[in-house]
Amino acid sequence: MHRLSSHGSRAQPLHGMWDLPGPGHKPVSPASAGGFSTTAPPDIGKKLPLKLVMICNNLINYTSETDIDDRYGDLDSRTDSDIPEIPPSSDRTPEILKKALSGLSSRWKNWWIRGILTLTMISLFFLIIYMGSFMLMLLVLGIQVKCFHEIITIGYRVYRSYDLPWFRTLSWYFLLCVNYFFYGETVADYFATFVQREEQLQFLIRYHRFISFALYLAGFCMFVLSLVKKHYRLQFYMFAWTHVTLLITVTQSHLVIQNLFEGMIWFLVPISSVICNDITAYLFGFFFGRTPLIKLSPKKTWEGFIGGFFSTVIFGFIAAYVLSKYQYFVCPVEYRSDVNSFVTECEPSELFQLQSYSLPPILKALLRRETVSLYPFQIHSIALSTFASLIGPFGGFFASGFKRAFKIKDFANTIPGHGGIMDRFDCQYLMATFVHVYITSFIRGPNPSKVLQQLLVLQPEQQLNVYKTLKTHLIEKGILQPTLKV
């Protein structure tokens, strides 16, 4: 129990307030107690039961001791306004653009900077697509690392004055461990034949779950050893910060690569739909925006949100039609050991073969035709585009709330006019999870290539047993003749 000073601040705890008089007890004068007597009244034992007095006394002493031990816990009492403001990053706009746009207002200057950089990024993206699926995987990994760096840097800059031991070192160490865990699974599933040829990799892949768990435990122990009494709570805050960041970045990027292995079209259509929605919502909001959409993002408008929705659905439908024509985009990405590279050659599945669909009566009257030929994937693209335009933006709103909480405009200043990499991909991570769930729920069937990869790593006796079982099954189905010789 504490009393307040005249200034409203905490004074010393009143330890002896309910102490019973006893031998050697020396009363404290009111003056020495700051105006309050800490000596119990002489008749307190008569008025209150002895046991109740002892309980109150112990409770007060416990509260006082707890408060002393918890004197470094003032962080809990902080409000958002107490969080130190992060200094804004320097402007990285090229000098050529600054000089060329110097005569424009800030609104139109930002318009042109965003537009030029957007076209540049789209052009580079097309170049990487042309270079193949492996380069796309490297791009995803690079974006993952940069997004992780931007989020962790915010935490470090906010709490840098506390001098937390090993915070950044452990953060990057955990990133390495989690990446090894997730992508070890990917290598084991899709690169088994390559691993079989490289003896150095066999141990790392065969026991990668145990190795990754052991590495994580080592980091966990290092974190425990780094705990400092005056920073306990803050260190656990940052430990949770790191793990949530890993969940957002590493897990989602892993799902992006899993989608890519299903076929490049499952990677390109969702990502381009989010990009299209971002661009068209910005355009509609810039020229027609009048009605605010959400307080977290004051510049977002209903006009931009609705215009982006219809534009994205139309774009996704057309993009799905164009990409469905080419094996390069629709075939699952496979690693071929004979050519030592990724290949995208296959017989397209029914999703990517034209089929006739009967039109509803209203469309029949408007189009004056009974049927229309579509790729089934185009129908799925409507679901993907709808999510990208209606739910995807909430990933951006979430990021806006995060930035407001830490009083920053952007995650970083990597891309002039756009902010950091995380500012561009906050919606993409949410989209990647949806696409993965959508594929596993409605699309994916058994993967012959993956099954074959697993068969090749079995022992010869196990492979022979699988062959005999498969042969018996095919004979029973009437696919093979019983007289077939091995």
Coordinates of C-alpha atoms in Angstrom, one line a residue:
M1 CA 0.0 0.0 0.0
H2 CA 1.3 3.4 -0.9
R3 CA 0.3 7.0 -0.1
L4 CA 0.6 9.8 -2.5
S5 CA 2.7 12.9 -2.0
S6 CA 1.3 16.3 -2.5
H7 CA 2.6 16.2 -6.1
G8 CA 0.7 13.0 -6.8
S9 CA 3.9 10.8 -7.0
R10 CA 4.5 7.6 -5.1
A11 CA 6.0 7.9 -1.7
Q12 CA 7.5 5.1 0.4
P13 CA 5.2 2.2 1.3
L14 CA 3.6 2.3 4.7
H15 CA 5.1 -1.0 6.0
G16 CA 4.0 -0.6 9.7
M17 CA 0.6 0.7 9.2
W18 CA -1.2 -2.3 10.7
D19 CA 1.7 -3.7 12.8
L20 CA 0.6 -4.8 16.3
P21 CA 2.5 -3.3 19.2
G22 CA 5.0 -5.6 20.7
P23 CA 8.2 -5.7 22.7
G24 CA 10.7 -3.2 21.5
H25 CA 8.1 -1.5 19.3
K26 CA 9.0 2.2 18.8
P27 CA 6.1 4.4 17.6
V28 CA 6.9 6.6 14.6
S29 CA 5.9 10.2 15.0
P30 CA 3.4 11.6 12.5
A31 CA 6.0 14.1 11.3
S32 CA 8.5 11.4 10.4
A33 CA 5.8 9.5 8.6
G34 CA 5.0 12.5 6.3
G35 CA 1.9 13.4 8.3
F36 CA 0.5 9.9 8.7
S37 CA 1.0 7.7 11.8
T38 CA 2.3 4.3 11.1
T39 CA 1.7 3.1 14.6
A40 CA -1.4 0.9 15.0
P41 CA -4.0 2.2 17.4
P42 CA -3.6 0.6 20.9
D43 CA -7.0 -1.0 20.7
I44 CA -6.8 -2.4 17.2
G45 CA -6.4 -5.9 18.5
K46 CA -9.7 -5.5 20.3
K47 CA -11.6 -4.1 17.4
L48 CA -10.3 -6.5 14.7
P49 CA -9.7 -10.2 15.0
L50 CA -6.0 -11.0 15.4
K51 CA -6.0 -13.3 12.3
L52 CA -7.5 -10.6 10.1
V53 CA -4.9 -8.1 11.3
M54 CA -2.1 -10.5 10.4
I55 CA -3.6 -11.2 7.0
C56 CA -3.8 -7.5 6.2
N57 CA -0.3 -6.9 7.5
N58 CA 1.2 -9.7 5.3
L59 CA -0.8 -8.5 2.3
I60 CA 0.6 -5.0 2.6
N61 CA 4.1 -6.2 3.1
Y62 CA 3.8 -8.5 0.1
T63 CA 2.4 -5.7 -2.1
S64 CA 5.3 -3.5 -1.1
E65 CA 7.9 -6.1 -1.8
T66 CA 6.4 -6.9 -5.1
D67 CA 6.4 -3.3 -6.1
I68 CA 10.0 -3.0 -5.2
D69 CA 10.9 -6.0 -7.3
D70 CA 8.8 -4.7 -10.1
R71 CA 10.2 -1.2 -10.2
Y72 CA 11.4 -1.7 -13.8
G73 CA 7.9 -2.7 -15.0
D74 CA 6.8 0.8 -15.8
L75 CA 6.7 -0.2 -19.5
D76 CA 3.2 -1.7 -18.9
S77 CA 1.9 1.7 -17.9
R78 CA 3.0 3.4 -21.1
T79 CA 0.4 4.5 -23.6
D80 CA 0.8 4.8 -27.4
S81 CA 1.8 8.4 -27.0
D82 CA 4.7 7.4 -24.8
I83 CA 6.4 5.4 -27.6
P84 CA 9.4 7.3 -29.0
E85 CA 9.0 8.7 -32.5
I86 CA 11.2 7.1 -35.1
P87 CA 13.1 9.7 -37.2
P88 CA 11.8 9.7 -40.8
S89 CA 14.0 8.1 -43.4
S90 CA 15.9 10.2 -45.9
D91 CA 14.3 10.9 -49.3
R92 CA 15.8 8.5 -51.9
T93 CA 14.1 9.9 -55.0
P94 CA 16.6 10.1 -57.8
E95 CA 17.9 13.6 -58.4
I96 CA 16.9 13.4 -62.1
L97 CA 13.2 12.9 -61.1
K98 CA 13.4 15.7 -58.5
K99 CA 14.7 18.2 -61.1
A100 CA 12.2 17.1 -63.7
L101 CA 9.2 17.3 -61.4
S102 CA 10.3 20.4 -59.4
G103 CA 7.6 22.6 -60.9
L104 CA 4.7 20.4 -59.9
S105 CA 2.6 20.4 -56.7
S106 CA 3.4 17.8 -54.1
R107 CA 0.3 15.9 -55.1
W108 CA 1.2 15.5 -58.8
K109 CA 4.8 15.1 -58.0
N110 CA 4.0 12.0 -55.9
W111 CA 1.7 10.8 -58.7
W112 CA 4.5 10.9 -61.3
I113 CA 7.1 9.3 -58.9
R114 CA 4.7 6.5 -58.0
G115 CA 3.8 6.0 -61.7
I116 CA 7.3 5.9 -63.0
L117 CA 8.5 3.5 -60.2
T118 CA 5.5 1.3 -60.7
L119 CA 6.2 0.9 -64.4
T120 CA 9.8 0.2 -63.6
M121 CA 8.9 -2.5 -61.1
I122 CA 6.4 -4.1 -63.4
S123 CA 9.0 -4.2 -66.2
L124 CA 11.5 -5.9 -63.9
F125 CA 8.9 -8.4 -62.8
F126 CA 8.2 -9.4 -66.4
L127 CA 11.9 -9.9 -66.9
I128 CA 12.2 -12.2 -63.9
I129 CA 9.1 -14.2 -65.2
Y130 CA 10.9 -14.6 -68.5
M131 CA 14.0 -15.9 -66.6
G132 CA 12.0 -18.8 -65.1
S133 CA 10.5 -20.2 -62.0
F134 CA 13.9 -20.5 -60.2
M135 CA 14.5 -16.8 -60.4
L136 CA 10.9 -16.2 -59.1
M137 CA 11.8 -18.3 -56.1
L138 CA 14.9 -16.3 -55.4
L139 CA 12.8 -13.1 -55.8
V140 CA 10.3 -14.4 -53.1
L141 CA 13.2 -15.3 -50.7
G142 CA 14.8 -11.8 -51.3
I143 CA 11.5 -10.1 -50.6
Q144 CA 11.0 -12.2 -47.5
V145 CA 14.3 -11.3 -46.0
K146 CA 13.8 -7.6 -46.8
C147 CA 10.3 -7.5 -45.2
F148 CA 11.7 -9.2 -42.1
H149 CA 14.5 -6.7 -41.9
E150 CA 12.1 -3.7 -42.2
I151 CA 9.8 -5.0 -39.4
I152 CA 12.6 -6.0 -37.0
T153 CA 14.4 -2.6 -37.7
I154 CA 11.3 -0.8 -36.5
G155 CA 11.3 -2.7 -33.2
Y156 CA 15.1 -2.1 -32.8
R157 CA 14.8 1.7 -33.5
V158 CA 11.9 2.1 -31.1
Y159 CA 13.5 0.3 -28.2
R160 CA 17.2 1.0 -29.0
S161 CA 17.7 3.2 -25.9
Y162 CA 17.1 0.1 -23.7
D163 CA 20.2 -1.6 -25.1
L164 CA 18.6 -5.0 -25.3
P165 CA 21.3 -7.7 -25.5
W166 CA 21.4 -9.9 -28.6
F167 CA 18.1 -8.8 -29.9
R168 CA 19.0 -8.4 -33.6
T169 CA 21.5 -11.3 -33.5
L170 CA 18.8 -13.7 -32.2
S171 CA 16.2 -12.3 -34.6
W172 CA 18.3 -13.1 -37.6
Y173 CA 19.3 -16.5 -36.1
F174 CA 15.7 -17.5 -35.7
L175 CA 15.1 -16.4 -39.3
L176 CA 17.8 -18.8 -40.5
C177 CA 16.3 -21.7 -38.4
V178 CA 12.8 -21.2 -39.6
N179 CA 13.8 -20.9 -43.2
Y180 CA 15.8 -24.1 -42.9
F181 CA 12.8 -25.9 -41.4
F182 CA 10.3 -24.8 -44.1
Y183 CA 12.6 -25.0 -47.2
G184 CA 14.1 -28.3 -46.1
E185 CA 10.6 -29.7 -46.6
T186 CA 10.4 -28.2 -50.0
V187 CA 13.8 -29.6 -51.1
A188 CA 12.9 -33.0 -49.7
D189 CA 9.6 -33.0 -51.6
Y190 CA 10.6 -31.6 -55.0
F191 CA 14.4 -32.2 -55.3
A192 CA 14.7 -35.7 -54.0
T193 CA 16.5 -37.0 -57.1
F194 CA 19.0 -34.1 -56.9
V195 CA 19.7 -34.8 -53.2
Q196 CA 20.3 -38.5 -53.9
R197 CA 23.2 -37.5 -56.1
E198 CA 24.8 -35.2 -53.6
E199 CA 26.0 -37.1 -50.5
Q200 CA 26.7 -33.9 -48.6
L201 CA 23.1 -32.9 -48.8
Q202 CA 21.5 -36.2 -47.8
F203 CA 22.2 -35.8 -44.1
L204 CA 20.9 -32.2 -44.0
I205 CA 17.7 -33.2 -45.7
R206 CA 17.0 -36.5 -44.1
Y207 CA 17.4 -35.2 -40.6
H208 CA 16.5 -31.6 -41.3
R209 CA 13.5 -31.5 -38.9
F210 CA 15.7 -32.6 -36.0
I211 CA 18.5 -30.3 -37.0
S212 CA 16.2 -27.3 -37.4
F213 CA 14.6 -28.1 -34.0
A214 CA 18.0 -28.4 -32.4
L215 CA 19.1 -25.1 -33.9
Y216 CA 15.9 -23.4 -32.6
L217 CA 16.5 -24.8 -29.1
A218 CA 20.0 -23.3 -29.2
G219 CA 18.5 -19.9 -30.0
F220 CA 15.9 -20.4 -27.3
C221 CA 18.6 -21.1 -24.7
M222 CA 20.6 -18.1 -25.9
F223 CA 17.6 -15.9 -25.4
V224 CA 17.0 -17.2 -21.8
L225 CA 20.7 -16.6 -21.0
S226 CA 20.5 -13.0 -22.4
L227 CA 17.6 -12.0 -20.0
V228 CA 18.5 -9.0 -17.9
K229 CA 16.5 -8.2 -14.8
K230 CA 15.7 -4.7 -15.6
H231 CA 14.5 -5.6 -19.1
Y232 CA 12.6 -8.9 -18.5
R233 CA 9.2 -7.7 -19.9
L234 CA 10.6 -5.8 -22.8
Q235 CA 12.8 -8.7 -23.8
F236 CA 9.8 -11.0 -23.9
Y237 CA 7.9 -8.4 -25.9
M238 CA 10.7 -8.4 -28.5
F239 CA 10.9 -12.2 -28.4
A240 CA 7.2 -12.3 -29.3
W241 CA 7.8 -9.5 -31.9
T242 CA 10.4 -11.6 -33.7
H243 CA 8.2 -14.7 -33.8
V244 CA 5.1 -12.9 -35.1
T245 CA 7.3 -11.4 -37.8
L246 CA 8.6 -14.8 -38.7
L247 CA 5.0 -16.0 -38.9
I248 CA 4.0 -13.2 -41.2
T249 CA 7.1 -13.3 -43.5
V250 CA 8.6 -16.8 -43.6
T251 CA 5.4 -18.8 -43.4
Q252 CA 3.7 -16.8 -46.1
S253 CA 6.7 -16.8 -48.5
H254 CA 6.8 -20.6 -48.1
L255 CA 3.2 -20.8 -49.2
V256 CA 4.0 -18.5 -52.1
I257 CA 6.6 -21.0 -53.3
Q258 CA 4.2 -23.9 -52.7
N259 CA 1.7 -22.1 -55.0
L260 CA 4.4 -21.6 -57.6
F261 CA 5.1 -25.3 -57.7
E262 CA 1.5 -25.9 -58.6
G263 CA 2.0 -23.9 -61.8
M264 CA 3.2 -20.4 -62.5
I265 CA -0.4 -19.3 -63.2
W266 CA -1.3 -19.9 -59.5
F267 CA 1.6 -17.5 -58.6
L268 CA 1.0 -14.8 -61.3
V269 CA -2.7 -14.3 -61.4
P270 CA -3.1 -13.8 -57.6
I271 CA -0.1 -11.5 -57.4
S272 CA -1.0 -9.5 -60.5
S273 CA -4.6 -9.2 -59.2
V274 CA -3.4 -7.6 -56.0
I275 CA -1.1 -5.3 -58.0
C276 CA -4.0 -4.4 -60.3
N277 CA -6.3 -3.7 -57.4
D278 CA -3.7 -1.5 -55.7
I279 CA -3.1 0.5 -58.9
T280 CA -6.8 0.9 -60.0
A281 CA -8.0 1.7 -56.5
Y282 CA -5.3 4.4 -56.3
L283 CA -6.4 5.8 -59.7
F284 CA -10.1 5.8 -58.9
G285 CA -9.5 7.3 -55.5
F286 CA -7.1 9.9 -57.0
F287 CA -9.5 11.2 -59.6
F288 CA -13.0 10.4 -58.1
G289 CA -12.4 9.8 -54.4
R290 CA -14.7 11.7 -52.1
T291 CA -16.0 9.4 -49.4
P292 CA -13.4 8.2 -46.8
L293 CA -13.3 4.4 -46.4
I294 CA -11.5 3.7 -43.1
K295 CA -9.9 5.9 -40.5
L296 CA -6.7 3.9 -40.4
S297 CA -6.0 5.0 -44.0
P298 CA -7.6 8.5 -44.5
K299 CA -6.6 8.5 -48.2
K300 CA -8.5 5.4 -49.0
T301 CA -12.0 6.1 -50.4
W302 CA -15.1 4.1 -51.2
E303 CA -14.8 5.2 -54.8
G304 CA -11.3 3.7 -55.1
F305 CA -12.4 0.5 -53.2
I306 CA -15.4 -0.1 -55.5
G307 CA -13.6 0.9 -58.7
G308 CA -10.6 -1.4 -57.8
F309 CA -13.0 -4.3 -57.2
F310 CA -14.6 -4.3 -60.6
S311 CA -11.3 -3.5 -62.4
T312 CA -9.6 -6.4 -60.6
V313 CA -12.3 -9.0 -61.4
I314 CA -12.2 -8.0 -65.1
F315 CA -8.4 -8.0 -65.2
G316 CA -8.1 -11.4 -63.4
F317 CA -10.7 -13.0 -65.9
I318 CA -8.7 -11.7 -68.9
A319 CA -5.3 -12.6 -67.5
A320 CA -6.5 -16.1 -66.7
Y321 CA -7.7 -16.6 -70.3
V322 CA -4.4 -15.4 -71.7
L323 CA -2.1 -17.4 -69.4
S324 CA -4.2 -20.6 -69.7
K325 CA -3.1 -21.0 -73.3
Y326 CA 0.5 -21.7 -72.5
Q327 CA 2.1 -24.7 -70.9
Y328 CA 4.9 -22.5 -69.5
F329 CA 2.4 -21.0 -67.1
V330 CA -0.1 -23.8 -66.4
C331 CA 2.2 -26.9 -65.9
P332 CA 3.4 -27.7 -62.4
V333 CA 7.0 -26.7 -61.9
E334 CA 9.2 -29.8 -61.7
Y335 CA 12.9 -30.4 -61.3
R336 CA 14.3 -32.8 -63.9
S337 CA 17.6 -34.4 -62.9
D338 CA 18.4 -35.5 -66.4
V339 CA 18.6 -31.9 -67.6
N340 CA 19.5 -30.5 -64.1
S341 CA 16.9 -27.7 -64.3
F342 CA 13.3 -26.8 -63.8
V343 CA 10.8 -27.7 -66.5
T344 CA 7.2 -26.7 -67.2
E345 CA 6.1 -29.3 -69.7
C346 CA 3.0 -31.4 -69.3
E347 CA -0.4 -32.3 -70.7
P348 CA -2.6 -29.5 -69.3
S349 CA -5.2 -30.6 -66.9
E350 CA -8.9 -30.0 -67.4
L351 CA -8.6 -26.7 -65.7
F352 CA -6.7 -25.3 -68.6
Q353 CA -8.7 -26.8 -71.5
L354 CA -11.5 -24.9 -73.2
Q355 CA -15.0 -26.1 -72.3
S356 CA -18.5 -25.0 -73.3
Y357 CA -20.8 -23.4 -70.7
S358 CA -24.5 -22.6 -71.1
L359 CA -25.3 -19.0 -70.6
P360 CA -28.1 -17.8 -68.2
P361 CA -31.2 -16.5 -70.0
I362 CA -30.3 -12.9 -69.5
L363 CA -26.9 -13.2 -71.1
K364 CA -28.3 -15.3 -73.9
A365 CA -30.6 -12.4 -74.8
L366 CA -27.8 -9.9 -74.5
L367 CA -25.1 -11.9 -76.3
R368 CA -27.4 -13.7 -78.7
R369 CA -25.7 -17.0 -78.2
E370 CA -26.4 -20.2 -76.3
T371 CA -23.0 -21.1 -75.0
V372 CA -19.6 -19.7 -74.4
S373 CA -16.2 -21.3 -74.4
L374 CA -14.1 -20.7 -71.3
Y375 CA -11.2 -22.2 -69.4
P376 CA -12.4 -23.5 -66.0
F377 CA -9.5 -21.6 -64.4
Q378 CA -11.2 -18.4 -65.5
I379 CA -14.1 -19.2 -63.1
H380 CA -11.6 -19.8 -60.3
S381 CA -10.0 -16.5 -61.2
I382 CA -13.2 -14.7 -60.2
A383 CA -12.8 -16.1 -56.7
L384 CA -9.2 -15.1 -56.6
S385 CA -9.8 -11.6 -57.9
T386 CA -12.7 -11.1 -55.5
F387 CA -10.6 -12.0 -52.5
A388 CA -7.7 -9.8 -53.8
S389 CA -10.0 -6.7 -54.1
L390 CA -12.4 -7.2 -51.1
I391 CA -10.3 -8.9 -48.4
G392 CA -6.7 -8.3 -49.6
P393 CA -6.9 -4.5 -48.8
F394 CA -7.4 -5.4 -45.1
G395 CA -3.8 -6.6 -45.1
G396 CA -2.9 -3.0 -46.0
F397 CA -5.3 -1.6 -43.4
F398 CA -3.6 -3.9 -40.8
A399 CA -0.2 -2.6 -41.9
S400 CA -1.5 1.0 -41.6
G401 CA -2.6 0.4 -38.1
F402 CA 0.8 -1.0 -37.3
K403 CA 2.5 2.0 -38.7
R404 CA 0.2 4.4 -36.9
A405 CA 1.0 2.6 -33.6
F406 CA 4.7 3.4 -34.1
K407 CA 4.2 6.9 -35.6
I408 CA 5.8 6.1 -39.0
K409 CA 4.6 6.8 -42.5
D410 CA 6.2 3.8 -44.2
F411 CA 8.0 0.7 -43.1
A412 CA 11.1 2.0 -44.9
N413 CA 12.1 4.2 -47.8
T414 CA 13.4 1.5 -50.1
I415 CA 11.2 2.5 -53.1
P416 CA 10.7 6.3 -53.6
G417 CA 7.0 7.2 -53.6
H418 CA 6.0 3.7 -52.4
G419 CA 7.8 3.3 -49.1
G420 CA 9.4 0.0 -48.1
I421 CA 9.1 -3.5 -49.6
M422 CA 6.6 -4.4 -46.8
D423 CA 4.4 -1.5 -47.9
R424 CA 4.1 -3.1 -51.3
F425 CA 3.6 -6.6 -50.1
D426 CA 1.4 -6.3 -47.1
C427 CA -1.6 -7.5 -49.1
Q428 CA 0.3 -10.2 -51.0
Y429 CA 1.0 -12.3 -47.9
L430 CA -2.7 -12.5 -47.0
M431 CA -3.4 -13.4 -50.6
A432 CA -0.8 -16.2 -50.6
T433 CA -2.4 -17.9 -47.7
F434 CA -5.8 -17.7 -49.4
V435 CA -4.5 -19.2 -52.6
H436 CA -2.8 -22.0 -50.8
V437 CA -5.9 -22.9 -48.8
Y438 CA -8.0 -22.6 -52.0
I439 CA -5.7 -25.0 -53.9
T440 CA -5.6 -27.6 -51.2
S441 CA -9.4 -27.4 -50.6
F442 CA -10.8 -27.3 -54.2
I443 CA -8.1 -28.0 -56.7
R444 CA -5.2 -30.1 -55.7
G445 CA -5.3 -33.9 -56.3
P446 CA -2.5 -36.5 -56.0
N447 CA 0.7 -35.3 -57.5
P448 CA 2.4 -38.1 -59.5
S449 CA 5.7 -36.3 -59.6
K450 CA 5.8 -35.9 -55.8
V451 CA 4.8 -39.6 -55.3
L452 CA 7.6 -40.7 -57.7
Q453 CA 10.1 -38.6 -55.9
Q454 CA 9.2 -40.3 -52.7
L455 CA 9.3 -43.8 -54.3
L456 CA 12.8 -43.1 -55.6
V457 CA 14.2 -42.6 -52.1
L458 CA 12.9 -46.0 -50.8
Q459 CA 15.0 -49.0 -50.3
P460 CA 15.1 -51.5 -53.2
E461 CA 13.0 -54.1 -51.3
Q462 CA 10.4 -51.4 -50.5
Q463 CA 10.3 -50.3 -54.1
L464 CA 9.7 -53.9 -55.2
N465 CA 6.9 -54.3 -52.7
V466 CA 5.2 -51.1 -54.0
Y467 CA 5.6 -52.4 -57.6
K468 CA 4.0 -55.7 -56.8
T469 CA 1.1 -54.1 -54.9
L470 CA 0.6 -51.6 -57.8
K471 CA 0.7 -54.5 -60.4
T472 CA -1.9 -56.5 -58.4
H473 CA -4.2 -53.4 -58.2
L474 CA -3.9 -52.7 -61.9
I475 CA -4.7 -56.3 -62.8
E476 CA -7.8 -56.2 -60.6
K477 CA -8.9 -53.0 -62.3
G478 CA -8.5 -54.7 -65.7
I479 CA -5.9 -52.2 -66.8
L480 CA -3.1 -54.9 -67.0
Q481 CA -3.5 -58.5 -68.2
P482 CA -2.8 -61.2 -65.6
T483 CA -0.3 -62.8 -67.9
L484 CA 1.9 -59.7 -67.9
K485 CA 5.6 -60.7 -67.1
V486 CA 7.8 -58.7 -64.9

